N, CA and C of each residue as an Amber inpcrd file, in Angstrom:
protein
   564
  72.3020000  68.3410000  81.3650000  73.2770000  68.2150000  82.5220000
  72.9480000  67.2480000  83.5670000  73.8280000  66.3840000  84.0230000
  73.5290000  65.5440000  84.8400000  73.3490000  65.9670000  86.3260000
  72.5550000  65.0170000  87.0060000  72.1600000  65.3310000  88.5060000
  73.5740000  65.1710000  89.3970000  73.4670000  66.0140000  90.3990000
  74.7800000  65.7790000  91.3740000  74.3590000  64.6500000  92.1190000
  75.4670000  63.6970000  92.3850000  75.4630000  62.4600000  93.1290000
  75.3460000  62.8360000  94.5950000  74.3400000  62.1230000  95.2480000
  74.2770000  62.3740000  96.6760000  75.0850000  61.2800000  97.3260000
  75.8080000  61.8150000  98.4190000  76.4580000  60.8160000  99.1750000
  75.6000000  60.0920000 100.3520000  76.3020000  59.0570000 100.6010000
  75.5240000  58.2070000 101.8770000  75.3680000  59.0330000 102.8960000
  76.1480000  59.8240000 103.3320000  75.8820000  60.7450000 104.4570000
  74.5630000  61.8040000 104.2020000  74.7420000  62.2450000 103.1010000
  73.4960000  63.0680000 102.8830000  72.3790000  62.4240000 102.8770000
  72.2760000  61.1230000 102.1210000  71.1690000  60.3570000 102.1470000
  70.4710000  60.1800000 103.7340000  71.5820000  59.9580000 104.5880000
  71.2540000  59.5800000 106.0310000  70.4250000  60.9750000 106.5660000
  71.2480000  61.9440000 106.2310000  70.6930000  63.2200000 106.6220000
  69.1490000  63.5930000 106.0180000  68.9790000  63.1640000 105.0110000
  67.7160000  63.2330000 104.2750000  66.5510000  62.5190000 105.0190000
  67.0870000  61.2730000 105.2560000  66.0740000  60.1280000 105.9910000
  65.8880000  60.9050000 107.3770000  66.9040000  61.3930000 108.0890000
  66.5320000  61.8310000 109.4000000  65.6510000  63.2520000 109.2040000
  65.7100000  63.8330000 108.3540000  64.8950000  65.0670000 108.0740000
  63.4240000  64.7050000 107.4570000  63.1970000  63.2010000 107.3970000
  61.7460000  62.9310000 107.1040000  61.4510000  62.5830000 105.5610000
  62.6410000  62.4760000 104.8390000  62.3600000  62.1090000 103.3600000
  62.4360000  60.6810000 103.1190000  61.1810000  60.0720000 102.8940000
  61.2990000  58.5350000 102.7340000  62.0670000  58.0930000 101.5340000
  62.0880000  59.0240000 100.5260000  62.5570000  58.5520000  99.1780000
  64.3300000  58.2070000  99.4120000  64.8560000  59.0470000 100.3490000
  66.2070000  58.7640000 100.5760000  66.4010000  57.5280000 101.2900000
  65.3980000  56.9640000 102.1060000  65.5610000  55.8040000 102.7510000
  65.5090000  54.5670000 101.7730000  64.4520000  54.7510000 100.8510000
  64.2220000  53.8810000  99.8290000  65.7120000  53.6170000  99.1460000
  66.2060000  54.7320000  98.8300000  67.5220000  54.8580000  98.1200000
  68.5270000  53.9460000  98.7250000  68.7240000  54.3430000 100.2080000
  69.7080000  53.6320000 100.9930000  69.4950000  52.2020000 101.1080000
  68.1860000  51.7810000 101.2410000  67.9870000  50.2120000 101.2520000
  68.1960000  49.5680000  99.8540000  67.9650000  50.2340000  98.7870000
  68.1010000  49.8230000  97.5080000  69.6610000  49.4200000  97.1900000
  70.5730000  50.5250000  97.7460000  71.9310000  50.1470000  97.7840000
  72.6110000  49.2510000  98.4310000  71.9340000  48.9360000  99.6880000
  72.4680000  47.9010000 100.6590000  71.7160000  46.4680000 100.7140000
  70.6970000  46.4900000 100.1880000  69.8500000  45.2710000 100.3620000
  70.3950000  43.9420000  99.8220000  71.0740000  44.0750000  98.7900000
  71.8000000  42.7850000  98.1520000  72.8600000  42.2970000  99.2490000
  73.6300000  43.0360000  99.5920000  74.6940000  42.7030000 100.6300000
  74.1080000  42.1220000 101.8450000  73.1860000  42.8750000 102.4300000
  72.3350000  42.2910000 103.7040000  71.8200000  40.9400000 103.3130000
  71.1680000  40.8320000 102.3720000  70.5950000  39.4990000 101.8770000
  71.6440000  38.3700000 101.7210000  72.5670000  38.7430000 101.0320000
  73.7030000  37.7120000 100.9110000  74.2860000  37.3180000 102.1960000
  74.6710000  38.0950000 103.1130000  75.0910000  37.5500000 104.2970000
  74.2640000  36.7950000 105.1320000  72.9630000  37.4200000 105.1680000
  72.0510000  36.4590000 105.8920000  71.8360000  35.1220000 105.2550000
  71.7830000  35.1070000 103.8690000  71.6400000  33.7250000 103.2770000
  72.8840000  32.9360000 103.6040000  74.1280000  33.6130000 103.5280000
  75.3010000  32.6700000 103.8250000  75.2640000  32.1070000 105.2570000
  74.8700000  32.9590000 106.0640000  74.7660000  32.4890000 107.6600000
  73.6620000  31.6540000 107.8360000  72.4410000  31.7050000 107.3000000
  71.4480000  31.0360000 107.4010000  71.1610000  29.7340000 106.4790000
  71.7700000  29.9710000 105.3110000  71.3770000  28.8790000 104.2600000
  70.0720000  28.6480000 103.7560000  69.1710000  29.5360000 104.1380000
  67.6860000  29.4640000 103.5990000  67.3280000  30.8820000 103.1200000
  66.7360000  31.1100000 101.9010000  66.3530000  32.2150000 101.2910000
  65.2460000  33.0300000 101.9470000  64.0900000  32.2180000 102.4710000
  63.1030000  32.6680000 103.0820000  63.6040000  33.5330000 104.4020000
  64.3400000  32.5680000 105.2400000  64.9310000  32.9820000 106.3730000
  65.8120000  34.4080000 106.2510000  66.5210000  34.3310000 105.2320000
  67.3130000  35.4750000 104.7440000  66.4160000  36.6280000 104.5710000
  65.5100000  36.4710000 103.9100000  64.6360000  37.6450000 103.4720000
  64.0020000  38.2320000 104.7560000  63.4430000  37.2820000 105.6380000
  62.9900000  37.8590000 106.9710000  63.9290000  38.6270000 107.5740000
  65.2670000  38.1630000 107.7610000  66.3070000  38.7530000 108.5290000
  66.5960000  40.2140000 107.7410000  66.6260000  40.0660000 106.5580000
  67.0240000  41.4520000 105.7090000  65.7680000  42.4890000 106.1710000
  64.7900000  41.9820000 106.0560000  63.5920000  43.0440000 106.4570000
  63.7190000  43.6750000 107.8380000  64.1480000  42.5910000 108.6640000
  64.0820000  43.0500000 110.0770000  65.3670000  43.9620000 110.3490000
  66.3350000  43.7470000 109.4070000  67.5400000  44.7190000 109.5330000
  67.2290000  45.9400000 109.2900000  66.5490000  46.1250000 108.1970000
  66.2220000  47.6620000 107.7060000  65.1200000  48.2410000 108.7130000
  64.3170000  47.4660000 109.3150000  63.3920000  47.9770000 110.2250000
  64.2020000  48.3980000 111.4930000  65.1380000  47.7670000 111.8020000
  65.9280000  48.1620000 112.8920000  66.7570000  49.3460000 112.7940000
  67.2170000  49.1290000 111.6090000  68.1080000  50.2830000 111.2130000
  67.4760000  51.5720000 111.0580000  66.3050000  51.4800000 110.4760000
  65.4570000  52.7910000 110.5790000  65.2300000  53.3250000 111.7560000
  64.9830000  52.3750000 112.8000000  64.6080000  52.9260000 114.2040000
  65.9710000  53.4480000 114.8470000  66.9860000  52.9710000 114.3930000
  68.2450000  53.2950000 115.1640000  69.1770000  54.3270000 114.2900000
  68.7000000  54.8100000 113.1260000  69.4940000  55.5990000 112.3850000
  70.0570000  56.9370000 112.9180000  69.2540000  57.5060000 114.0180000
  69.6040000  58.6180000 114.6680000  70.7660000  58.5220000 115.4900000
  71.0330000  57.2970000 115.9410000  72.1960000  56.9400000 116.6860000
  73.3640000  56.6150000 115.8620000  73.1910000  56.1270000 114.5500000
  74.3350000  55.8150000 113.7260000  75.3000000  56.9050000 113.6260000
  76.7150000  56.5010000 113.6500000  77.6840000  57.3840000 113.4820000
  77.8860000  57.6740000 111.9980000  77.4860000  58.7950000 111.5420000
  77.4110000  59.1770000 110.1950000  78.8730000  59.6060000 109.5650000
  80.1270000  59.4300000 110.2660000  81.3640000  59.4500000 109.9370000
  81.7420000  58.2250000 109.3710000  80.9410000  57.0570000 109.5770000
  81.3810000  55.6700000 109.2260000  80.5070000  55.3970000 107.9820000
  81.0730000  54.3610000 107.2290000  80.1580000  53.8400000 106.1220000
  78.8490000  53.0650000 106.8410000  77.9250000  53.0680000 106.0110000
  76.4620000  52.3510000 106.5450000  76.6740000  50.9270000 106.2400000
  77.2500000  50.3410000 105.3590000  77.2450000  49.0380000 105.0420000
  77.8060000  48.2350000 106.2680000  78.8160000  48.3660000 106.7660000
  79.2900000  47.6560000 108.0480000  78.3370000  47.5280000 109.2790000
  77.5980000  48.7090000 109.3550000  76.6910000  48.8460000 110.5830000
  75.4120000  48.0220000 110.2630000  75.1280000  47.9710000 108.9290000
  74.0920000  47.1680000 108.7280000  74.3520000  45.7290000 108.7510000
  75.5670000  45.2590000 108.3830000  75.9830000  43.8980000 108.0800000
  76.1790000  43.5340000 109.6970000  76.4680000  44.4140000 110.4350000
  76.7310000  43.9250000 111.8720000  75.3580000  43.7490000 112.6030000
  74.4010000  44.3780000 112.1870000  72.8150000  44.0490000 112.5740000
  72.4910000  42.7890000 111.9510000  72.8870000  42.5980000 110.7080000
  72.5040000  41.2440000 110.0490000  73.1710000  40.0230000 110.7220000
  74.4620000  40.3470000 111.0200000  75.0140000  39.0620000 111.8510000
  74.4010000  38.8730000 113.0960000  73.8070000  39.8590000 114.0610000
  73.2890000  39.6590000 115.0630000  71.9290000  39.0870000 115.0740000
  71.1760000  39.3990000 114.1350000  69.8790000  38.9690000 113.6590000
  69.9980000  37.5150000 113.3580000  70.8540000  37.1510000 112.3580000
  71.1280000  35.9020000 111.8380000  71.5730000  34.7520000 113.0580000
  72.4510000  35.3160000 114.0540000  72.7870000  34.5950000 115.1870000
  71.5800000  34.2250000 116.0530000  70.7190000  35.3230000 116.3790000
  69.5460000  34.9340000 116.9830000  68.7330000  34.0520000 116.4860000
  68.5690000  34.0690000 115.0000000  67.5540000  33.1450000 114.1680000
  68.2590000  31.7410000 114.3420000  69.7360000  31.5730000 114.1690000
  70.2130000  30.4340000 114.4240000  70.0520000  29.6880000 115.7200000
  70.1000000  30.5430000 116.7380000  70.0590000  29.9690000 118.1460000
  68.6020000  29.4630000 118.4310000  67.7080000  30.1540000 117.6440000
  66.2490000  29.7420000 117.9900000  66.0740000  28.5140000 117.0890000
  66.5480000  28.4360000 116.0360000  66.4010000  27.2130000 115.0910000
  67.0240000  26.0030000 115.7820000  68.2450000  26.2880000 116.4580000
  68.9360000  25.1200000 117.0910000  68.1550000  24.5740000 118.2770000
  67.3710000  25.4840000 119.0330000  66.5340000  25.1660000 120.0870000
  65.2360000  24.2510000 119.4730000  64.7470000  24.8070000 118.2970000
  63.7630000  23.9480000 117.8660000  64.2530000  22.7300000 117.2260000
  65.3160000  22.5220000 116.6440000  65.7320000  21.2960000 116.0430000
  66.0200000  20.3500000 117.2840000  66.5400000  20.8940000 118.4460000
  66.8470000  19.9610000 119.5260000  65.5220000  19.3970000 119.9410000
  64.5230000  20.3910000 120.2100000  63.2570000  19.8320000 120.5880000
  62.4680000  18.8160000 119.6300000  62.7560000  19.0070000 118.4200000
  62.4640000  18.1880000 117.3350000  62.9530000  16.7170000 117.4350000
  64.4380000  16.7600000 117.6880000  65.1820000  15.5860000 117.7100000
  64.6780000  14.7400000 119.1170000  64.4610000  15.4540000 120.2140000
  64.0610000  14.8860000 121.3100000  62.6830000  14.0610000 121.1330000
  61.7040000  14.7660000 120.3750000  60.3840000  14.2560000 120.0160000
  60.5580000  13.0540000 119.0520000  61.6470000  13.0750000 118.1980000
  61.6080000  12.1050000 117.2630000  62.2290000  10.9160000 117.7770000
  63.2300000  11.1070000 118.8440000  63.8610000   9.8110000 119.5400000
  62.6930000   9.1850000 120.4250000  61.9510000  10.0290000 120.9580000
  60.8910000   9.5470000 121.8930000  59.7800000   8.7600000 121.0370000
  59.5770000   9.2360000 119.7800000  58.4080000   8.6960000 119.1440000
  58.8280000   7.9280000 117.8220000  59.9640000   7.6640000 117.4450000
  60.7230000   7.0660000 116.2680000  60.1980000   5.4860000 116.2050000
  59.7810000   5.0000000 115.0220000  59.5480000   3.8040000 114.8280000
  60.6380000   2.9620000 115.2450000  60.7400000   1.6350000 115.4600000
  61.8830000   0.7820000 116.0570000  62.8650000   0.7720000 114.7550000
  62.2530000   0.6280000 113.5830000  63.3180000   0.3800000 112.3660000
  63.1850000   1.5790000 111.5620000  63.8580000   2.6280000 111.6870000
  63.7760000   3.8080000 110.7970000  64.5340000   3.5300000 109.5480000
  64.0790000   3.7800000 108.4140000  64.7020000   3.7610000 107.2360000
  65.9560000   4.5870000 107.0240000  67.0060000   3.8780000 106.7470000
  68.4540000   4.5190000 106.4660000  68.2700000   5.5190000 105.4850000
  68.9660000   6.6040000 105.6000000  68.7550000   7.6780000 104.4450000
  70.3450000   7.6910000 103.8770000  70.6580000   7.5730000 102.6900000
  71.8310000   7.8250000 102.0820000  72.2490000   9.3140000 102.1960000
  73.3010000   9.6280000 102.3730000  73.8450000  11.1130000 102.4890000
  73.7510000  11.5690000 101.1010000  73.2390000  12.7300000 100.9060000
  73.3010000  13.3260000  99.5440000  74.4980000  13.4450000  98.9530000
  74.6990000  13.0510000  97.4710000  75.8860000  13.1110000  96.9090000
  76.3000000  14.5290000  96.5080000  77.5270000  14.9070000  96.8630000
  78.0060000  16.3710000  96.6830000  78.5110000  16.2730000  95.2950000
  78.1400000  16.8820000  94.3660000  78.6860000  16.9860000  93.0190000
  79.2380000  18.2330000  92.5020000  79.5110000  19.2210000  93.4160000
  79.8440000  20.4220000  92.8630000  80.9270000  21.0370000  93.8890000
  81.9890000  21.4790000  93.4350000  83.1870000  21.8620000  94.2570000
  82.6130000  23.1430000  95.0040000  81.7610000  24.0540000  94.6430000
  81.1420000  25.1040000  95.2810000  80.2830000  24.6440000  96.5580000
  79.6470000  23.7460000  96.3070000  78.7090000  23.1540000  97.2260000
  79.5450000  22.5750000  98.4440000  80.6010000  21.8230000  97.9430000
  81.5740000  21.2850000  98.9950000  82.2060000  22.2680000  99.6570000
  82.6640000  23.2250000  99.0710000  83.0510000  24.6200000  99.8900000
  82.1810000  25.2920000 100.8040000  81.0300000  25.3870000 100.4470000
  79.9660000  26.0390000 101.3710000  79.7530000  25.0690000 102.5010000
  79.7860000  23.6330000 102.1940000  79.3790000  22.6380000 103.3180000
  80.5310000  22.9120000 104.3090000  81.8520000  22.7830000 103.6820000
  82.9590000  22.9510000 104.4880000  82.9920000  24.2030000 105.5080000
  82.5780000  25.3840000 104.9200000  82.5150000  26.5900000 105.8860000
  81.4280000  26.3320000 106.7470000  80.4750000  25.7020000 106.4710000
  79.2690000  25.5250000 107.3920000  79.7190000  24.6360000 108.6970000
  80.7270000  23.9410000 108.4670000  81.2210000  23.2500000 109.7190000
  82.1250000  23.8070000 110.5130000  82.4710000  25.0490000 110.1730000
  83.3140000  25.9830000 111.0410000  82.4530000  26.6380000 112.1430000
  82.9420000  27.1160000 113.0100000  82.3480000  27.9730000 114.0310000
  81.7780000  29.1690000 113.5130000  80.6410000  29.6580000 114.0870000
  79.9500000  30.8600000 113.5690000  80.8440000  31.9660000 113.2610000
  81.7010000  32.2200000 114.2390000  82.7520000  33.3180000 114.2240000
  83.5790000  33.2360000 113.0110000  84.0830000  32.0480000 112.5970000
  84.8260000  31.7110000 111.4980000  84.1290000  31.9580000 110.2850000
  82.9440000  31.5120000 110.0250000  81.9260000  31.5640000 108.9440000
  81.8490000  33.1060000 108.7150000  81.4910000  33.9170000 109.7920000
  81.2170000  35.3070000 109.5500000  82.5090000  36.0760000 108.9360000
  83.5700000  35.7090000 109.5080000  84.8390000  36.6340000 108.9860000
  85.0370000  36.0180000 107.5410000  84.8040000  34.8080000 107.1560000
  85.1790000  34.5310000 105.7160000  84.0880000  35.0410000 104.8260000
  82.7510000  34.8640000 105.1470000  81.7330000  35.4980000 104.4230000
  81.8610000  37.0590000 104.1660000  82.2260000  37.8330000 105.0140000
  82.1860000  39.1240000 104.9850000  83.5840000  39.5260000 104.1220000
  84.7170000  38.9900000 104.5620000  85.8820000  39.2090000 103.6060000
  85.8610000  38.7280000 102.2790000  85.5830000  37.6180000 102.1040000
  85.6480000  36.9730000 100.7710000  84.4240000  36.8460000  99.9700000
  83.3940000  36.5680000 100.5920000  82.1640000  36.3190000  99.8020000
  81.5410000  37.7290000  99.4270000  81.4480000  38.5870000 100.5220000
  80.8630000  39.9320000 100.1780000  82.1570000  40.8790000  99.8080000
  83.3650000  40.4600000  99.9270000  84.5600000  41.3490000  99.4640000
  84.6590000  42.5800000 100.1060000  84.3450000  42.6870000 101.3930000
  84.5660000  43.8960000 102.0790000  86.0790000  44.0330000 102.6270000
  86.5600000  45.3730000 102.3840000  87.9770000  45.4540000 103.0140000
  88.1620000  45.1480000 104.4430000  89.3260000  45.0140000 104.7970000
  89.5980000  44.5440000 106.1580000  88.9830000  45.5480000 107.2250000
  88.9800000  46.7710000 106.8510000  88.5540000  47.9960000 107.7720000
  86.9570000  47.7500000 107.9000000  86.2880000  47.4730000 106.7690000
  84.7440000  47.4790000 106.9700000  84.2540000  46.1590000 107.6100000
  85.2520000  45.1960000 107.2390000  84.9220000  43.9540000 107.9140000
  85.2060000  43.9520000 109.6480000  86.2320000  44.6410000 109.9410000
  86.3890000  44.8990000 111.4100000  84.9970000  45.8510000 111.9010000
  84.5950000  46.6740000 111.2100000  83.6100000  47.4000000 111.7310000
  82.1400000  46.3990000 111.8300000  81.9980000  45.8000000 110.6940000
  80.8350000  44.7180000 110.8470000  80.9860000  43.8240000 112.0540000
  82.1290000  43.4400000 112.2130000  82.2980000  42.4310000 113.2730000
  82.4230000  43.1340000 114.6150000  82.7490000  44.5950000 114.8210000
  83.0400000  45.1750000 115.9450000  84.3650000  44.9100000 116.6370000
  85.3900000  44.6650000 115.7450000  86.7460000  44.3760000 116.2490000
  87.8620000  45.1650000 115.6120000  88.8640000  45.1550000 116.0260000
  90.0190000  45.8440000 115.3590000  90.4060000  45.2070000 114.0120000
  91.0340000  45.9290000 112.9550000  91.3860000  45.3180000 111.7620000
  92.5140000  44.2420000 111.9030000  93.4890000  44.1740000 112.8730000
  94.3290000  43.2170000 113.1040000  93.6910000  41.9580000 113.6380000
  92.4800000  42.0770000 114.3680000  91.9670000  40.9530000 115.0140000
  91.0900000  40.3460000 113.6750000  90.7190000  41.0320000 112.6780000
  90.0990000  40.3140000 111.5620000  91.0840000  39.5520000 110.8500000
  92.4330000  39.9690000 110.6150000  93.4580000  39.3100000 109.9050000
  93.8400000  38.0820000 110.6340000  94.0440000  38.2040000 111.9580000
  94.2530000  36.9080000 112.7830000  93.0750000  36.0130000 112.6280000
  91.8300000  36.4240000 112.7010000  90.6560000  35.5490000 112.7870000
  90.6670000  34.7970000 111.4120000  90.9850000  35.5580000 110.3620000
  90.9690000  35.1330000 108.9550000  92.0350000  34.0060000 108.7580000
  93.0400000  34.3380000 109.3380000  94.2430000  33.2470000 109.2280000
  93.9180000  32.0190000 110.0270000  93.3680000  32.2300000 111.1870000
  92.9360000  31.0130000 111.9910000  91.8390000  30.1780000 111.4000000
  90.7510000  30.9030000 110.8410000  89.6340000  30.4030000 110.1170000
  90.1440000  29.6810000 108.8660000  90.7640000  30.1890000 108.1420000
  91.1680000  29.4950000 106.8820000  92.3380000  28.1960000 107.2480000
  93.1030000  28.5070000 108.3550000  93.6410000  27.1670000 108.7590000
  92.7180000  26.0220000 109.1700000  91.6220000  26.4900000 109.7740000
  90.7140000  25.3380000 110.0730000  89.8980000  24.7640000 109.0430000
  89.7530000  25.7320000 107.9830000  88.9920000  25.3570000 106.8620000
  89.7010000  24.4230000 105.8120000  91.0280000  24.6100000 105.7920000
  91.7420000  23.9190000 104.7860000  91.6680000  22.3460000 104.9400000
  91.6150000  21.7630000 106.1450000  91.5370000  20.4220000 106.0910000
  90.1320000  19.7930000 105.7990000  88.9260000  20.5870000 106.1820000
  87.5830000  20.5300000 105.7980000  87.2980000  20.5110000 104.3350000
  88.0450000  21.5310000 103.6870000  87.8880000  21.5280000 102.2860000
  88.5070000  20.2710000 101.7090000  89.7780000  20.0000000 101.8640000
  90.3870000  18.8260000 101.5090000  89.4760000  17.5250000 101.6700000
  88.9790000  17.3770000 102.8000000  88.2090000  16.2100000 102.9640000
  86.8700000  16.1550000 102.2950000  86.2550000  17.3530000 101.9630000
  84.9230000  17.5130000 101.2070000  85.3590000  17.2480000  99.8580000
  86.5570000  17.8130000  99.3080000  86.9850000  17.4800000  97.9220000
  87.1950000  16.0620000  97.6090000  87.8300000  15.3330000  98.6450000
  87.9460000  13.8650000  98.4790000  86.5900000  13.2190000  98.2640000
  85.7090000  13.5740000  99.1090000  84.3360000  13.0080000  98.9480000
  83.7620000  13.2330000  97.4870000  83.9010000  14.5420000  97.0360000
  83.4320000  14.9760000  95.4410000  84.1900000  14.0450000  94.5600000
  85.4970000  13.7930000  94.7660000  86.3120000  12.9040000  93.8780000
  85.8300000  11.4840000  93.7340000  85.2630000  11.0760000  94.7640000
  85.0400000   9.5850000  94.8650000  83.6750000   9.1710000  93.8770000
């Protein structure tokens, strides 16, 4: 006879009761989605792994405050979003400092670098999405890449479901010309 399936809420209760195996189970169920979103937002597997680890450390520390009437995934993805945004901000500051240093110390004739050839539609799409504002990227990644329903996307973003729909419409409207331009480059 098979074992009774344990619900997510029951696993959370077990974690809060001090059962480490329950936390391992929850992490195992959610780590792929957390890593995927972090990777999509950051574009670097190492950075995404670091963020994913931080997400679960923070989630473990804040689990007692988690509303157990809601699904866990949107809450974890909201933490992921916030940590990835923090990481992007600090990376931008680092890159800006590096650019200032380069301009101050660059040789007089720097070798021109050819732009990398985009040879894949998926790469062109990802590049086009990367040109959108972070808010647009997040709603597209959550809804279409992670395939979250509108309600869970809303929870992960901390907004109403109607706001998700309107943000998606605007984001897709801004994405369309970027994709068309990227596809023209690929076709050349």
